[in-house]
Amino acid sequence: MKRKNKEHEIDLRSWLFKFRTRWYLFLAFVLVALAGAYVYVKSSTRIYAFKSTLLLGDQHTGSKKAQELLNLLDVQNKGIKVEDEVGILTSADMIRSTLKQLDFSVSYYKVPDHWLNTGIDLIKEEQYENAPFVVRLDTSSLQLVDIPLEVRVLNDKEYELTVKAETPPLYDFRKHTVEQIITEVDYTKVLEFGKPYKDKYLSITIERANPEDKIDAKKHYFVLNSMESQVAQYASTLHVKPIEREARVLELSTKGAIPQKELLFLNTLMETYVKRDLDEKNMNGQKTLEFIDSQIATLTDSLRQSKQALSTFRSTNRIANIDMQSNISYEKMAQLEMERSKLTTEKQYYVTVLDQIEDDESFTQAVSPAVAGIQNPNLANLFNELSRLNQQKASYSVSATAENPRIRVIESEIKSTRNAIIANIRNLVRSTDISIANVDKRINQLESSIAKVPENERRLMELQSQADFVNKKYDFLLEKRAEAAIALATNTTDKKVVDKAAMWGAGPVNVKPKMIFMLAFILGLIIPAALIVLLDNVDNTIQGKNDLNNVTNIPFLGVIAHGTKADKLAVKNNPRSAIAESFRSIRINLQYLMSETDFKIVGVTSSVSGEGKTFTSVNLSSEMAMAGKRTILIESDMRKPTFGKYFNTHNAAGLSSYLSQGLPLEEVIQKTDIENLDIISCGPIPDNAIKLLEHKRMAELIAKLKEQYEYVVIDTPPIGFVAEYFILMKHMDVNLYVVKHKYTSKDMLTQVNELYAARKLKNIYMVINDLDYNNTYEYGYKKKGSYYYV
């Protein structure tokens, strides 16, 4: 028989009943979850969140026209990139520079004297300014780092130092490098506070912070932190992001157990970042001053020599004035000489910069044309672009290798820009050479005309012109130096701290007791509920009438209440019990259903052994007999007879004796203690039970019993194991199929479903045995009427 097709519905009452009957699981899991939550709350280190904000400013490179062109073409701004600055702020180099300014080399911890720390140290607390002792490091010696060093205070003057570790590193705090790895260290020493202690592993001095403080912890220990461990710790907790998309205000956040340390770290990090930016700008200004000073130093000697030569010539030749016309000619000569000098200076700059650019090691130090006082927008833009690319490469190099595709792209752009600068400068050098040649030509022409002037006047004007030229160039450089000095003195950075570091929130972010206990309580309810649902879904046994209706269309007759092993003859021994009432209900239902037919033969079977088939047949027969009906019970299961558990059938003749030996019927029928109930036991176990049941004497036996008794109940073999039931089936007027609650598998009903669907079984009814009303939602109401059964 095919299973009934029903929509999957959730019976909330049924599930609530199942949950209620397993209340102990919920109680156990809730208690365990709350205990785990308590241990977690007590043992977890409180972590606090801290935030600050930093303004990057707004810097642009390139000329105004170039910027307008970029805006017109909708090209992204080539100023500061937020991503690059985030990379710099979170870089290991920046964090290392920050930590070098802070004294975080020693971390102090204590293990509180709490019952959770009885076996193992679950609760650990870091101390910062409230540790009972202070550790002074001798940085000139190697130290054991990143391992706990236990300190037990013995009294106000002495302490016990315990060092125990496997493969600890020996660290040089001056160079911040690991010098050696030790195989194993294990020793304990009693030392005095305030006295330096030094061995091949440690060189420290431990001082008592306040001798009056009471030592209330289970133990104290400290850790000497290497720079690498500190950088790794803060790099893992530091997060930097813009407050909004396209914003130039960065939000810096970190988490830690000691608020003072985290606040100090964030503030120092921002100050270091701002100071580094200002230092870079001051470095550029300083390079400009150094360049101008080198040019002024060169001109100082030239100026002194030209003035000396002019004075000597005047005094020697007694020349005081020069003709106006000659002055004009010489002024033109001076202008040409100045123009030539300017061109020569520019060429000298171009050649110098070209050498620096072509040199792979010093091209990044090339002085920009704007710094040298040379106005060339195209070359200035190329230098700004090269500077931007170098900064971007440095930013990416912090967290990426040289093989990173992005770095390769940047290097390619740097190479292209560098080549463009080289080509541009070479063109400028050629252009300058042409201009110098032109000026030289004009000077030669002017000199030819001046040659007609008296030699003394010409020589005087030449010396005067040379002195004026050097003097003007010297004044020009002094002016530029003053401007550069003022710019350097008033140099500022556009990066600044907006909000100093502050704690975010009122308490720890990782341990919130109320929420944790609430979650633990919820988990303590969810886990057993899920476990019950899982077990219920994987349980393939018959759970009740609804389960039975879902797997078979065979009509349901009734249920037999759960009982103990001592309730084998419950109908006789305790007629007011729930089991007796169950059989009474089955008898009445059976009589009602078969009221229109004259039925006498009742067969009782099941799927497998152990489902209560014999128990059902014995007590149903007893109930019929006690109702005043002459009843006989036949044990036809000759493979595994069980009547001996209910009646005294030992060594008695039975069904096998009647069928095989031809004993008279009177000799195989046994009387019982129950009035109106007789039985025919199995008798001696035969070699071939099927052959005996197929014998014609079996049909004759059924016919005789039908004449003598009102009901004949046959306890048949299980239908799932042997074929005897199908031989006896033709004699049955009604068949009872017994399934045991939470024992019979749903798959075992396949065979009887197929027989019922093929109409080979008629008048068959399902009976559920051993059903506990207290643990079954469908019949939970019956436990309320239990007082009727006693």
mmCIF file of C-alpha atoms in Angstrom, residues 33 74 201 371 389 406 444 452 533 738 755:
data_model
loop_
_atom_site.group_PDB
_atom_site.id
_atom_site.type_symbol
_atom_site.label_atom_id
_atom_site.label_comp_id
_atom_site.label_asym_id
_atom_site.label_seq_id
_atom_site.Cartn_x
_atom_site.Cartn_y
_atom_site.Cartn_z
ATOM 1 C CA ALA A 33 25.629 27.131 28.363
ATOM 2 C CA ASP A 74 36.886 64.116 -16.241
ATOM 3 C CA TYR A 201 69.846 35.167 28.850
ATOM 4 C CA VAL A 371 63.342 75.247 -7.190
ATOM 5 C CA LEU A 389 54.817 58.081 -8.992
ATOM 6 C CA ARG A 406 50.549 47.300 -9.584
ATOM 7 C CA ASN A 444 81.071 89.294 -31.519
ATOM 8 C CA LYS A 452 86.905 101.188 -32.477
ATOM 9 C CA VAL A 533 14.105 17.660 16.120
ATOM 10 C CA VAL A 738 0.637 -5.376 16.112
ATOM 11 C CA LEU A 755 -0.642 -7.360 0.470
#
